[in-house]
CSV table of C-alpha atoms in Angstrom, one decimal:
chain,number,residue,atom,x,y,z
A,1,MET,CA,-79.1,-119.3,-198.6
A,2,LYS,CA,-76.2,-120.3,-196.3
A,3,LYS,CA,-74.1,-117.3,-197.5
A,4,LYS,CA,-77.0,-114.9,-196.6
A,5,LYS,CA,-77.1,-116.4,-193.1
A,6,LEU,CA,-73.4,-116.0,-192.6
A,7,SER,CA,-73.1,-112.5,-194.0
A,8,PRO,CA,-74.2,-110.7,-190.9
A,9,VAL,CA,-71.6,-112.5,-188.8
A,10,LEU,CA,-68.8,-111.9,-191.4
A,11,ILE,CA,-69.7,-108.2,-191.6
A,12,LEU,CA,-69.7,-107.8,-187.8
A,13,ILE,CA,-66.3,-109.6,-187.5
A,14,TRP,CA,-64.9,-107.3,-190.3
A,15,SER,CA,-66.0,-104.2,-188.4
A,16,PHE,CA,-64.1,-105.4,-185.2
A,17,CYS,CA,-61.0,-106.4,-187.2
A,18,PHE,CA,-61.0,-103.1,-189.1
A,19,VAL,CA,-60.5,-101.2,-185.9
A,20,PHE,CA,-58.2,-103.5,-184.0
A,21,THR,CA,-55.8,-103.8,-186.9
A,22,ASN,CA,-55.6,-100.0,-187.0
A,23,TYR,CA,-54.7,-99.7,-183.3
A,24,LYS,CA,-51.2,-100.9,-183.8
A,25,LEU,CA,-50.7,-98.6,-186.8
A,26,PHE,CA,-51.9,-95.6,-184.8
A,27,ALA,CA,-49.5,-96.4,-181.9
A,28,GLN,CA,-46.5,-96.9,-184.2
A,29,THR,CA,-47.2,-93.6,-186.1
A,30,SER,CA,-47.6,-91.7,-182.9
A,31,SER,CA,-44.3,-93.1,-181.4
A,32,ALA,CA,-42.4,-91.9,-184.4
A,33,GLU,CA,-43.7,-88.3,-184.1
A,34,ASN,CA,-43.6,-87.9,-180.3
A,35,SER,CA,-40.9,-88.7,-177.8
A,36,LYS,CA,-43.6,-89.3,-175.1
A,37,VAL,CA,-46.6,-91.4,-176.0
A,38,GLU,CA,-49.7,-91.5,-173.8
A,39,GLN,CA,-52.3,-94.1,-174.5
A,40,GLU,CA,-55.7,-94.7,-173.1
A,41,VAL,CA,-57.7,-97.8,-173.7
A,42,ALA,CA,-61.3,-98.0,-172.4
A,43,SER,CA,-63.7,-100.9,-172.9
A,44,THR,CA,-67.3,-100.6,-171.6
A,45,GLY,CA,-70.4,-102.6,-172.2
A,46,GLY,CA,-73.9,-102.9,-171.2
A,47,GLY,CA,-77.1,-104.9,-171.5
A,48,GLY,CA,-80.8,-104.1,-171.3
A,49,MET,CA,-84.3,-105.3,-171.4
A,50,GLU,CA,-87.6,-103.8,-172.6
A,51,PHE,CA,-90.8,-105.4,-171.5
A,52,SER,CA,-94.1,-104.2,-172.9
A,53,LEU,CA,-97.8,-104.9,-172.6
A,54,PRO,CA,-98.9,-102.9,-175.6
A,55,TYR,CA,-102.7,-103.3,-175.3
A,56,GLY,CA,-103.6,-100.2,-173.4
A,57,TYR,CA,-106.4,-99.1,-175.6
A,58,ALA,CA,-109.2,-99.7,-173.1
A,59,THR,CA,-109.5,-96.9,-170.6
A,60,PHE,CA,-109.4,-99.2,-167.6
A,61,ILE,CA,-106.4,-101.4,-168.8
A,62,PRO,CA,-103.2,-99.4,-169.0
A,63,GLY,CA,-100.4,-100.4,-171.4
A,64,VAL,CA,-97.0,-100.9,-169.6
A,65,THR,CA,-93.4,-100.5,-170.8
A,66,VAL,CA,-90.5,-101.2,-168.6
A,67,LYS,CA,-86.9,-100.5,-169.7
A,68,LEU,CA,-83.8,-101.6,-167.8
A,69,SER,CA,-80.2,-100.7,-168.7
A,70,LEU,CA,-77.3,-102.5,-167.0
A,71,PRO,CA,-73.7,-101.3,-167.4
A,72,LEU,CA,-70.7,-103.6,-167.7
A,73,GLU,CA,-67.2,-102.2,-167.0
A,74,LEU,CA,-64.9,-104.6,-168.8
A,75,HIS,CA,-61.6,-102.8,-167.7
A,76,PRO,CA,-62.4,-100.6,-164.7
A,77,TRP,CA,-58.7,-100.2,-163.9
A,78,GLU,CA,-58.2,-98.2,-167.1
A,79,ASN,CA,-60.8,-95.5,-166.2
A,80,PRO,CA,-63.5,-96.1,-168.8
A,81,SER,CA,-66.6,-93.9,-168.9
A,82,VAL,CA,-68.7,-94.9,-166.0
A,83,GLN,CA,-72.5,-95.6,-166.3
A,84,ASP,CA,-74.9,-96.4,-163.6
A,85,MET,CA,-77.8,-98.8,-163.8
A,86,ALA,CA,-80.9,-97.1,-165.1
A,87,ALA,CA,-84.6,-98.2,-165.1
A,88,ALA,CA,-87.8,-96.5,-166.1
A,89,VAL,CA,-91.5,-97.4,-166.5
A,90,LYS,CA,-94.2,-96.0,-168.8
A,91,LEU,CA,-97.9,-96.4,-168.2
A,92,TYR,CA,-100.3,-95.3,-171.0
A,93,TRP,CA,-104.0,-95.4,-171.6
A,94,SER,CA,-104.5,-95.3,-175.4
A,95,ASN,CA,-102.9,-92.0,-176.6
A,96,ARG,CA,-104.8,-90.0,-174.0
A,97,LEU,CA,-102.6,-90.3,-170.9
A,98,GLN,CA,-99.0,-91.3,-170.4
A,99,VAL,CA,-97.2,-91.5,-167.0
A,100,TYR,CA,-93.4,-91.9,-166.8
A,101,GLY,CA,-91.1,-92.6,-163.8
A,102,GLY,CA,-87.5,-93.6,-163.2
A,103,ASN,CA,-84.3,-92.6,-165.0
A,104,VAL,CA,-85.9,-90.5,-167.7
A,105,SER,CA,-84.7,-87.5,-169.7
A,106,PHE,CA,-86.9,-84.6,-170.9
A,107,GLY,CA,-87.0,-82.6,-174.1
A,108,GLY,CA,-89.4,-80.2,-175.9
A,109,PRO,CA,-90.5,-77.1,-173.9
A,110,THR,CA,-88.3,-78.0,-170.9
A,111,SER,CA,-85.1,-77.5,-173.0
A,112,LEU,CA,-86.1,-73.9,-173.6
A,113,PHE,CA,-85.7,-73.2,-169.9
A,114,THR,CA,-82.4,-75.0,-169.6
A,115,THR,CA,-80.7,-74.0,-172.9
A,116,ALA,CA,-80.9,-70.4,-174.2
A,117,ALA,CA,-79.0,-70.2,-177.5
A,118,PRO,CA,-79.2,-73.2,-179.9
A,119,THR,CA,-76.1,-74.7,-181.3
A,120,MET,CA,-75.3,-72.9,-184.6
A,121,THR,CA,-74.5,-75.9,-186.8
A,122,VAL,CA,-75.6,-74.3,-190.1
A,123,ASN,CA,-76.3,-77.5,-192.0
A,124,PRO,CA,-76.8,-76.5,-195.7
A,125,LEU,CA,-78.9,-79.7,-196.4
A,126,ALA,CA,-81.1,-79.4,-193.2
A,127,ALA,CA,-84.8,-80.2,-193.1
A,128,PHE,CA,-87.3,-78.1,-191.2
A,129,SER,CA,-89.3,-79.5,-188.4
A,130,PHE,CA,-91.3,-78.0,-185.5
A,131,PRO,CA,-90.1,-78.5,-181.9
A,132,ALA,CA,-92.4,-80.7,-179.8
A,133,ALA,CA,-95.3,-78.7,-178.3
A,134,THR,CA,-95.5,-81.0,-175.3
A,135,VAL,CA,-92.7,-82.6,-173.2
A,136,THR,CA,-90.9,-85.5,-174.8
A,137,VAL,CA,-89.6,-88.2,-172.4
A,138,GLY,CA,-86.6,-90.5,-173.2
A,139,LEU,CA,-86.2,-93.9,-171.6
A,140,PRO,CA,-82.7,-95.2,-170.7
A,141,GLY,CA,-80.4,-96.7,-173.3
A,142,PHE,CA,-76.8,-97.7,-173.7
A,143,SER,CA,-75.3,-94.5,-175.1
A,144,GLY,CA,-75.1,-91.3,-173.2
A,145,SER,CA,-74.9,-90.7,-169.4
A,146,THR,CA,-77.6,-92.0,-167.1
A,147,ALA,CA,-80.4,-89.5,-166.5
A,148,SER,CA,-81.4,-88.5,-163.0
A,149,TYR,CA,-84.6,-89.7,-161.4
A,150,GLY,CA,-87.8,-88.0,-162.6
A,151,GLY,CA,-91.4,-88.3,-163.5
A,152,ALA,CA,-93.8,-86.9,-166.0
A,153,VAL,CA,-97.5,-86.9,-166.9
A,154,VAL,CA,-98.8,-86.1,-170.4
A,155,ALA,CA,-102.5,-85.9,-171.2
A,156,SER,CA,-104.6,-85.1,-174.3
A,157,LEU,CA,-108.1,-83.8,-174.2
A,158,GLY,CA,-110.7,-83.4,-177.0
A,159,LYS,CA,-111.6,-85.3,-180.1
A,160,GLY,CA,-109.7,-86.2,-183.2
A,161,PHE,CA,-106.0,-87.1,-183.4
A,162,ALA,CA,-103.4,-86.1,-180.9
A,163,LYS,CA,-102.2,-83.1,-182.9
A,164,ASP,CA,-105.8,-81.6,-182.8
A,165,ARG,CA,-106.2,-81.9,-179.1
A,166,VAL,CA,-105.4,-79.8,-176.1
A,167,SER,CA,-102.3,-81.2,-174.4
A,168,LEU,CA,-101.4,-80.9,-170.7
A,169,TRP,CA,-98.1,-82.0,-169.2
A,170,ALA,CA,-96.0,-81.8,-166.0
A,171,THR,CA,-92.5,-83.0,-165.1
A,172,GLY,CA,-90.3,-83.1,-162.0
A,173,SER,CA,-86.8,-84.3,-161.5
A,174,GLN,CA,-84.2,-85.1,-158.8
A,175,GLN,CA,-82.4,-81.9,-159.9
A,176,ASN,CA,-85.2,-79.9,-158.3
A,177,ARG,CA,-86.6,-78.7,-161.6
A,178,PHE,CA,-90.4,-78.7,-162.0
A,179,PHE,CA,-92.2,-77.7,-165.2
A,180,SER,CA,-95.8,-77.8,-166.5
A,181,GLY,CA,-97.6,-76.5,-169.5
A,182,LEU,CA,-100.3,-76.8,-172.1
A,183,ALA,CA,-100.6,-76.7,-175.9
A,184,LEU,CA,-103.7,-75.4,-177.6
A,185,PRO,CA,-104.3,-76.0,-181.4
A,186,VAL,CA,-106.3,-73.5,-183.4
A,187,ASN,CA,-107.2,-74.5,-187.0
A,188,MET,CA,-108.7,-71.8,-189.3
A,189,GLY,CA,-109.0,-73.3,-192.7
A,190,GLU,CA,-105.6,-73.1,-194.4
A,191,VAL,CA,-104.1,-71.5,-191.3
A,192,GLN,CA,-102.9,-74.0,-188.6
A,193,LEU,CA,-101.8,-72.4,-185.4
A,194,GLN,CA,-100.7,-73.9,-182.2
A,195,VAL,CA,-100.0,-71.9,-179.1
A,196,SER,CA,-98.3,-73.3,-176.0
A,197,ALA,CA,-97.2,-72.0,-172.6
A,198,ALA,CA,-95.2,-73.4,-169.8
A,199,LEU,CA,-94.3,-72.5,-166.2
A,200,GLY,CA,-91.2,-73.6,-164.3
A,201,ILE,CA,-89.7,-73.5,-160.8
A,202,TRP,CA,-86.2,-74.6,-160.1
A,203,PHE,CA,-83.5,-74.6,-157.4
A,204,LEU,CA,-80.1,-73.0,-158.1
A,205,GLU,CA,-77.2,-74.0,-155.9
A,206,GLU,CA,-75.0,-71.4,-154.3
A,207,GLN,CA,-72.5,-69.9,-156.7
A,208,LEU,CA,-69.3,-68.4,-155.2
A,209,LEU,CA,-66.2,-67.0,-156.9
A,210,GLY,CA,-63.3,-69.4,-157.0
A,211,LEU,CA,-59.6,-68.8,-156.9
A,212,GLU,CA,-59.3,-69.6,-160.6
A,213,ASP,CA,-61.8,-66.8,-161.7
A,214,SER,CA,-61.7,-64.3,-158.9
A,215,TRP,CA,-59.3,-62.0,-160.7
A,216,TYR,CA,-60.5,-62.1,-164.3
A,217,GLY,CA,-64.0,-63.8,-164.3
A,218,ASN,CA,-67.2,-61.8,-164.6
A,219,SER,CA,-69.4,-64.4,-162.9
A,220,LEU,CA,-71.4,-62.8,-160.2
A,221,PRO,CA,-71.8,-64.7,-156.9
A,222,TYR,CA,-75.3,-65.6,-155.5
A,223,HIS,CA,-76.8,-67.8,-152.8
A,224,GLU,CA,-78.9,-70.8,-153.3
A,225,MET,CA,-82.6,-70.1,-154.0
A,226,TRP,CA,-85.8,-71.1,-155.8
A,227,LEU,CA,-86.5,-69.2,-159.0
A,228,LYS,CA,-89.5,-69.1,-161.4
A,229,GLY,CA,-90.0,-68.5,-165.1
A,230,ILE,CA,-92.5,-68.7,-168.0
A,231,ALA,CA,-92.1,-69.8,-171.6
A,232,LEU,CA,-94.4,-69.0,-174.6
A,233,GLU,CA,-94.3,-70.7,-178.0
A,234,GLY,CA,-96.2,-70.5,-181.2
A,235,ARG,CA,-96.3,-72.7,-184.4
A,236,LEU,CA,-97.8,-71.4,-187.6
A,237,THR,CA,-98.4,-73.3,-190.9
A,238,TRP,CA,-100.0,-71.4,-193.8
A,239,ASN,CA,-99.6,-72.3,-197.5
A,240,TRP,CA,-95.9,-71.9,-198.3
A,241,ILE,CA,-94.6,-70.7,-194.9
A,242,ARG,CA,-93.9,-72.5,-191.6
A,243,LEU,CA,-93.0,-70.3,-188.6
A,244,TYR,CA,-91.9,-71.1,-185.0
A,245,GLY,CA,-91.2,-68.7,-182.1
A,246,GLY,CA,-90.4,-69.3,-178.5
A,247,ALA,CA,-89.3,-67.1,-175.6
A,248,VAL,CA,-88.5,-67.4,-171.9
A,249,VAL,CA,-88.5,-64.8,-169.1
A,250,ALA,CA,-86.8,-66.1,-165.9
A,251,GLU,CA,-86.0,-64.7,-162.5
A,252,GLN,CA,-82.4,-64.1,-161.8
A,253,PRO,CA,-80.5,-64.9,-158.5
A,254,TRP,CA,-79.3,-61.3,-158.1
A,255,GLY,CA,-82.7,-59.8,-158.8
A,256,GLY,CA,-84.5,-58.8,-162.0
A,257,PHE,CA,-85.3,-60.9,-165.0
A,258,GLY,CA,-83.3,-62.6,-167.7
A,259,TYR,CA,-84.8,-63.4,-171.2
A,260,TRP,CA,-84.0,-65.2,-174.4
A,261,GLY,CA,-85.9,-66.3,-177.4
A,262,ARG,CA,-85.6,-67.8,-180.9
A,263,VAL,CA,-87.4,-67.8,-184.2
A,264,ARG,CA,-87.2,-70.3,-187.0
A,265,PHE,CA,-89.0,-70.4,-190.4
A,266,ALA,CA,-89.2,-72.2,-193.7
A,267,MET,CA,-90.5,-70.8,-196.9
A,268,ASP,CA,-91.3,-72.9,-200.0
A,269,PHE,CA,-91.3,-71.4,-203.5
A,270,PRO,CA,-92.5,-73.8,-206.2
A,271,PHE,CA,-90.6,-73.0,-209.4
A,272,GLY,CA,-91.8,-75.9,-211.6
A,273,SER,CA,-89.4,-78.8,-211.3
A,274,PHE,CA,-86.8,-76.5,-209.5
A,275,PRO,CA,-88.5,-75.7,-206.1
A,276,LEU,CA,-86.6,-73.4,-203.7
A,277,GLN,CA,-86.8,-73.7,-200.0
A,278,VAL,CA,-85.4,-71.0,-197.7
A,279,LEU,CA,-84.7,-71.9,-194.0
A,280,GLY,CA,-83.7,-69.3,-191.5
A,281,GLY,CA,-83.6,-68.4,-187.9
A,282,LEU,CA,-82.9,-65.7,-185.3
A,283,TYR,CA,-81.9,-65.7,-181.6
A,284,GLY,CA,-81.7,-62.9,-179.1
A,285,GLY,CA,-81.1,-62.9,-175.4
A,286,ARG,CA,-79.8,-60.9,-172.5
A,287,PRO,CA,-76.2,-61.7,-171.8
A,288,ASP,CA,-75.2,-63.0,-168.4
A,289,SER,CA,-78.7,-64.4,-167.7
A,290,ILE,CA,-78.8,-67.7,-165.8
A,291,THR,CA,-80.8,-70.5,-167.2
A,292,ALA,CA,-82.7,-73.2,-165.2
A,293,SER,CA,-79.6,-75.5,-165.5
A,294,GLY,CA,-77.4,-72.9,-163.9
A,295,SER,CA,-75.5,-72.0,-167.1
A,296,GLN,CA,-74.6,-68.4,-168.0
A,297,VAL,CA,-75.9,-67.0,-171.3
A,298,ARG,CA,-73.1,-65.5,-173.3
A,299,GLU,CA,-74.7,-65.2,-176.7
A,300,SER,CA,-76.6,-62.0,-177.4
A,301,PHE,CA,-77.6,-62.6,-181.1
A,302,GLN,CA,-77.6,-65.3,-183.7
A,303,SER,CA,-78.9,-65.6,-187.2
A,304,TYR,CA,-78.7,-68.0,-190.1
A,305,ILE,CA,-80.0,-68.3,-193.6
A,306,ASN,CA,-80.1,-71.5,-195.7
A,307,PRO,CA,-81.5,-71.5,-199.3
A,308,GLN,CA,-81.9,-74.9,-200.9
A,309,PHE,CA,-82.7,-76.0,-204.5
A,310,THR,CA,-84.1,-79.5,-205.3
A,311,TRP,CA,-84.2,-81.0,-208.8
A,312,ASP,CA,-86.4,-83.9,-209.5
A,313,LEU,CA,-84.7,-85.8,-212.3
A,314,ARG,CA,-86.6,-89.1,-212.0
A,315,GLU,CA,-88.1,-88.8,-215.4
A,316,LYS,CA,-84.6,-88.5,-217.0
A,317,VAL,CA,-82.6,-90.7,-214.7
A,318,ASP,CA,-84.5,-93.5,-212.8
A,319,GLY,CA,-85.0,-92.4,-209.2
A,320,LEU,CA,-82.6,-89.5,-209.2
A,321,LYS,CA,-83.1,-86.4,-207.1
A,322,LEU,CA,-80.5,-83.7,-206.6
A,323,LYS,CA,-80.4,-81.2,-203.7
A,324,VAL,CA,-78.0,-78.1,-203.4
A,325,GLY,CA,-77.9,-75.9,-200.4
A,326,LEU,CA,-75.9,-73.0,-198.9
A,327,GLY,CA,-75.9,-72.0,-195.3
A,328,PHE,CA,-74.5,-68.9,-193.6
A,329,GLY,CA,-74.7,-68.1,-189.9
A,330,ALA,CA,-73.4,-65.3,-187.6
A,331,ASN,CA,-73.0,-65.3,-183.9
A,332,LEU,CA,-72.4,-62.5,-181.3
A,333,LYS,CA,-71.3,-63.5,-177.8
A,334,ASN,CA,-69.5,-61.9,-174.8
A,335,THR,CA,-66.2,-63.0,-173.4
A,336,GLN,CA,-65.9,-64.2,-169.8
A,337,GLU,CA,-63.4,-61.6,-168.7
A,338,LEU,CA,-63.8,-59.1,-165.9
A,339,ARG,CA,-64.7,-56.5,-168.5
A,340,PRO,CA,-66.6,-58.5,-171.0
A,341,GLN,CA,-66.2,-57.6,-174.7
A,342,LEU,CA,-68.5,-58.5,-177.6
A,343,PHE,CA,-66.9,-60.6,-180.3
A,344,SER,CA,-68.4,-62.2,-183.4
A,345,ASP,CA,-67.8,-65.1,-185.7
A,346,GLY,CA,-69.4,-66.7,-188.6
A,347,LYS,CA,-69.9,-70.0,-190.4
A,348,LEU,CA,-70.3,-70.7,-194.1
A,349,ARG,CA,-71.2,-74.2,-195.5
A,350,GLY,CA,-72.3,-75.5,-198.9
A,351,GLY,CA,-73.5,-78.9,-199.8
A,352,VAL,CA,-74.9,-81.2,-202.5
A,353,GLU,CA,-76.9,-84.4,-202.0
A,354,VAL,CA,-77.5,-87.0,-204.7
A,355,MET,CA,-80.5,-89.3,-203.9
A,356,PHE,CA,-81.5,-92.6,-205.4
A,357,PRO,CA,-84.0,-95.1,-204.0
A,358,GLN,CA,-81.4,-97.4,-202.5
A,359,TRP,CA,-78.6,-95.0,-201.7
A,360,ARG,CA,-77.7,-91.3,-201.2
A,361,LEU,CA,-74.5,-89.3,-201.3
A,362,GLN,CA,-73.8,-86.1,-199.4
A,363,LEU,CA,-70.9,-83.7,-200.0
A,364,VAL,CA,-70.5,-80.7,-197.7
A,365,GLY,CA,-67.7,-78.1,-197.6
A,366,GLU,CA,-67.3,-75.6,-194.8
A,367,TRP,CA,-65.4,-72.4,-194.0
A,368,LEU,CA,-65.5,-71.3,-190.4
A,369,GLY,CA,-64.2,-68.2,-188.8
A,370,ILE,CA,-65.4,-65.6,-191.4
A,371,ARG,CA,-64.0,-62.1,-190.7
A,372,LEU,CA,-66.7,-60.0,-189.2
A,373,SER,CA,-66.1,-56.4,-188.0
A,374,ASN,CA,-67.1,-55.2,-184.5
A,375,GLN,CA,-67.6,-51.4,-184.6
A,376,SER,CA,-68.1,-51.1,-180.8
A,377,LEU,CA,-64.5,-52.3,-180.2
A,378,LYS,CA,-63.2,-50.3,-183.2
A,379,ALA,CA,-61.4,-53.5,-184.3
A,380,THR,CA,-61.9,-56.6,-186.3
A,381,LEU,CA,-61.9,-59.8,-184.2
A,382,ARG,CA,-61.6,-63.1,-185.8
A,383,SER,CA,-62.2,-66.6,-184.5
A,384,GLU,CA,-60.0,-69.5,-185.5
A,385,GLU,CA,-60.3,-70.3,-189.1
A,386,LYS,CA,-61.3,-73.8,-190.2
A,387,TYR,CA,-61.6,-75.2,-193.7
A,388,GLY,CA,-63.1,-78.7,-194.2
A,389,ALA,CA,-65.1,-81.1,-196.2
A,390,THR,CA,-67.3,-84.1,-195.4
A,391,ALA,CA,-68.5,-86.9,-197.7
A,392,LYS,CA,-71.2,-89.3,-196.5
A,393,ILE,CA,-72.8,-92.2,-198.4
A,394,THR,CA,-75.7,-94.3,-197.1
A,395,MET,CA,-76.9,-97.5,-198.8
A,396,ASN,CA,-80.1,-99.3,-198.0
A,397,ASP,CA,-81.5,-102.6,-199.1
A,398,LEU,CA,-78.5,-103.5,-201.2
A,399,LEU,CA,-78.9,-107.0,-199.7
A,400,PRO,CA,-82.0,-108.2,-197.9
A,401,HIS,CA,-82.4,-106.5,-194.5
A,402,LEU,CA,-79.0,-104.8,-194.7
A,403,SER,CA,-78.1,-101.1,-194.6
A,404,LEU,CA,-74.6,-99.7,-194.8
A,405,GLY,CA,-73.2,-96.2,-194.1
A,406,PHE,CA,-69.8,-94.6,-194.6
A,407,GLN,CA,-68.6,-91.2,-193.7
A,408,GLY,CA,-65.3,-89.4,-194.1
A,409,ALA,CA,-64.4,-85.8,-193.1
A,410,GLY,CA,-61.3,-83.7,-193.3
A,411,GLN,CA,-60.6,-80.4,-191.6
A,412,TYR,CA,-57.7,-78.0,-191.6
A,413,GLU,CA,-57.5,-75.4,-188.8
A,414,LYS,CA,-55.6,-72.2,-189.0
A,415,GLY,CA,-55.5,-69.4,-186.5
A,416,ALA,CA,-53.4,-67.5,-184.0
A,417,SER,CA,-53.1,-70.4,-181.6
A,418,VAL,CA,-53.6,-73.5,-183.7
A,419,ARG,CA,-52.6,-74.9,-187.0
A,420,GLN,CA,-53.4,-78.6,-187.6
A,421,ASP,CA,-55.3,-80.9,-189.8
A,422,LYS,CA,-57.7,-83.6,-188.8
A,423,ILE,CA,-59.3,-86.6,-190.7
A,424,VAL,CA,-62.2,-88.6,-189.4
A,425,ALA,CA,-63.5,-91.7,-191.0
A,426,SER,CA,-66.5,-93.8,-189.9
A,427,GLY,CA,-68.7,-96.6,-191.0
A,428,SER,CA,-71.7,-98.5,-189.8
A,429,VAL,CA,-73.7,-101.6,-190.6
A,430,ASN,CA,-77.2,-102.5,-189.6
A,431,ILE,CA,-78.6,-106.0,-190.2
A,432,THR,CA,-82.3,-106.8,-189.5
A,433,PRO,CA,-83.2,-110.4,-189.9
A,434,LYS,CA,-86.7,-111.3,-191.2
A,435,MET,CA,-88.8,-113.6,-189.0
A,436,THR,CA,-90.3,-116.3,-191.1
A,437,ARG,CA,-92.6,-117.4,-188.4
A,438,LYS,CA,-93.5,-116.3,-184.9
A,439,SER,CA,-92.1,-118.3,-182.0
A,440,LEU,CA,-92.1,-118.2,-178.3
A,441,LEU,CA,-88.3,-118.5,-178.4
A,442,PHE,CA,-85.9,-115.8,-179.4
A,443,SER,CA,-84.6,-115.7,-182.9
A,444,LEU,CA,-81.1,-117.3,-183.2
A,445,VAL,CA,-80.1,-114.4,-185.5
A,446,PRO,CA,-80.2,-111.1,-183.7
A,447,GLU,CA,-80.5,-107.6,-185.2
A,448,LEU,CA,-77.0,-106.4,-185.4
A,449,THR,CA,-75.7,-102.8,-185.4
A,450,ALA,CA,-72.0,-102.0,-185.6
A,451,SER,CA,-70.2,-98.7,-186.1
A,452,THR,CA,-66.5,-97.7,-186.3
A,453,GLU,CA,-65.0,-94.2,-186.1
A,454,MET,CA,-61.3,-93.3,-186.5
A,455,SER,CA,-59.8,-89.8,-186.2
A,456,PHE,CA,-56.2,-88.7,-187.0
A,457,SER,CA,-54.5,-85.4,-186.5
A,458,ARG,CA,-51.0,-85.3,-188.1
A,459,MET,CA,-49.7,-82.1,-186.5
A,460,ALA,CA,-51.1,-82.8,-183.1
A,461,GLY,CA,-50.1,-86.4,-183.1
A,462,PHE,CA,-53.5,-87.5,-181.9
A,463,HIS,CA,-55.1,-90.8,-182.9
A,464,SER,CA,-58.4,-92.2,-181.8
A,465,ALA,CA,-60.5,-95.2,-182.7
A,466,ILE,CA,-64.0,-96.1,-181.3
A,467,THR,CA,-66.0,-99.2,-182.1
A,468,GLU,CA,-69.5,-99.9,-180.9
A,469,ALA,CA,-71.5,-103.0,-181.5
A,470,LYS,CA,-75.0,-103.9,-180.4
A,471,ALA,CA,-77.0,-107.1,-180.7
A,472,SER,CA,-80.8,-107.2,-180.1
A,473,TRP,CA,-83.2,-110.1,-179.7
A,474,ASN,CA,-86.9,-109.5,-179.9
A,475,MET,CA,-89.8,-111.7,-178.9
A,476,ASP,CA,-93.3,-110.9,-179.9
A,477,ILE,CA,-96.1,-113.1,-178.5
A,478,PRO,CA,-99.7,-112.4,-177.8
A,479,LEU,CA,-100.2,-109.5,-175.4
A,480,VAL,CA,-96.4,-109.3,-174.5
A,481,LYS,CA,-93.3,-107.9,-176.3
A,482,VAL,CA,-89.9,-108.5,-174.9
A,483,GLY,CA,-86.6,-107.2,-176.2
A,484,ILE,CA,-83.1,-107.9,-174.9
A,485,TRP,CA,-79.9,-106.2,-176.1
A,486,VAL,CA,-76.2,-106.3,-175.4
A,487,ALA,CA,-73.8,-103.5,-176.4
A,488,LEU,CA,-70.0,-103.2,-176.3
A,489,GLU,CA,-67.8,-100.2,-176.9
A,490,PHE,CA,-64.0,-100.1,-177.4
A,491,LYS,CA,-62.0,-96.9,-177.4
A,492,HIS,CA,-58.3,-96.4,-178.0
A,493,THR,CA,-56.6,-93.1,-177.9
A,494,THR,CA,-52.9,-92.3,-178.5
A,495,GLN,CA,-51.2,-88.9,-178.2
């Protein structure tokens, strides 16, 4: 029993030692390859508290959640990443009404206004999920930059569960972006349909040409102004198909309208014990449109296709499931030159996943920079080629309340302007102690999370190591929940 109590501490100490013992090795290797060595060391930390009165089920007694994040700059003279103090509060009456305020971030329909083209990751082992129909609100945490001040209201009307109700929502932020919308579910037997719409009004600051882009850039100048837009979304589930579509039409600062939209789908084909699932998606938009965040749309078209086979071998091998996938994506975008030209690139990835009840293994290979012709330019343009592979293994419940994860990746880049290789290795440990009895005091053994990531590029002479550790204490007494956490991050870069 004593060993089990000490194991979380030993594992956490190991994760720190693993990184710091490699710092010296990284610096020595880099000194041998480069006459000039530049090093950057940054150490940051933070703490936080979450206080909750969860019993907001009566319409006249709201539930309350308060979350506070406090940054800690351990070495401010070495220019670490700077974080500001963040705080937010959430009030909720059952699951009918939620009110947020403070340093909060928004997702869901609002991201359709601020981000046009999605990131084309082409994950061959991806799982399909519908985007949120109503706004999602994130409370402050340790990782990531501090969100600006904002507020949101989310309400559900009707009977049944939340997904079967009419939802209304509205948001506003310090960045002068205001959005509101509604989601209406329509169930017709086997067909489940959800339609949603959103309106937005936002303020764009003045955009003038600078010296750095006045002679080659194609960004058009405009004055500060308020602009409006509308977004429409639909989600369909019917037997073996799931379909999502969303589009935005937005006013432009120089007049007229910009537009962009995306479609995603998943189709399931049951072939006995070898089911096939096909994921895919399309994106199209008007180049040079300006989004609500002020970014310029460069992508005019995207598409991807991702077939996946899953074999259930649990009858032959205890608990074994095997998944194989192949993903291909193509992207067309415009250059940022005075006379913009259309160029194209592609991504091809294949992967296999071995799944057991207590652990899973993923192997993914990739080839980026596939040759695609461009007839409008009467030439074949090619983005930088990249070849790589990633191996990831995750283990759960190998020991009581302990999960481990390890990941390694290698990548070789070859192109007109770059030729280098890069290796990234990372590991993580999560320890959740079991409370044998409830107490008014905090548990002496916290929940521990530690992760380590190291990257090495031989030809570029670049070495980096990042370690993050977090300890959390939770107290659960009648009517009140309190959580306290402390996190530290160490980063060392040599070039």
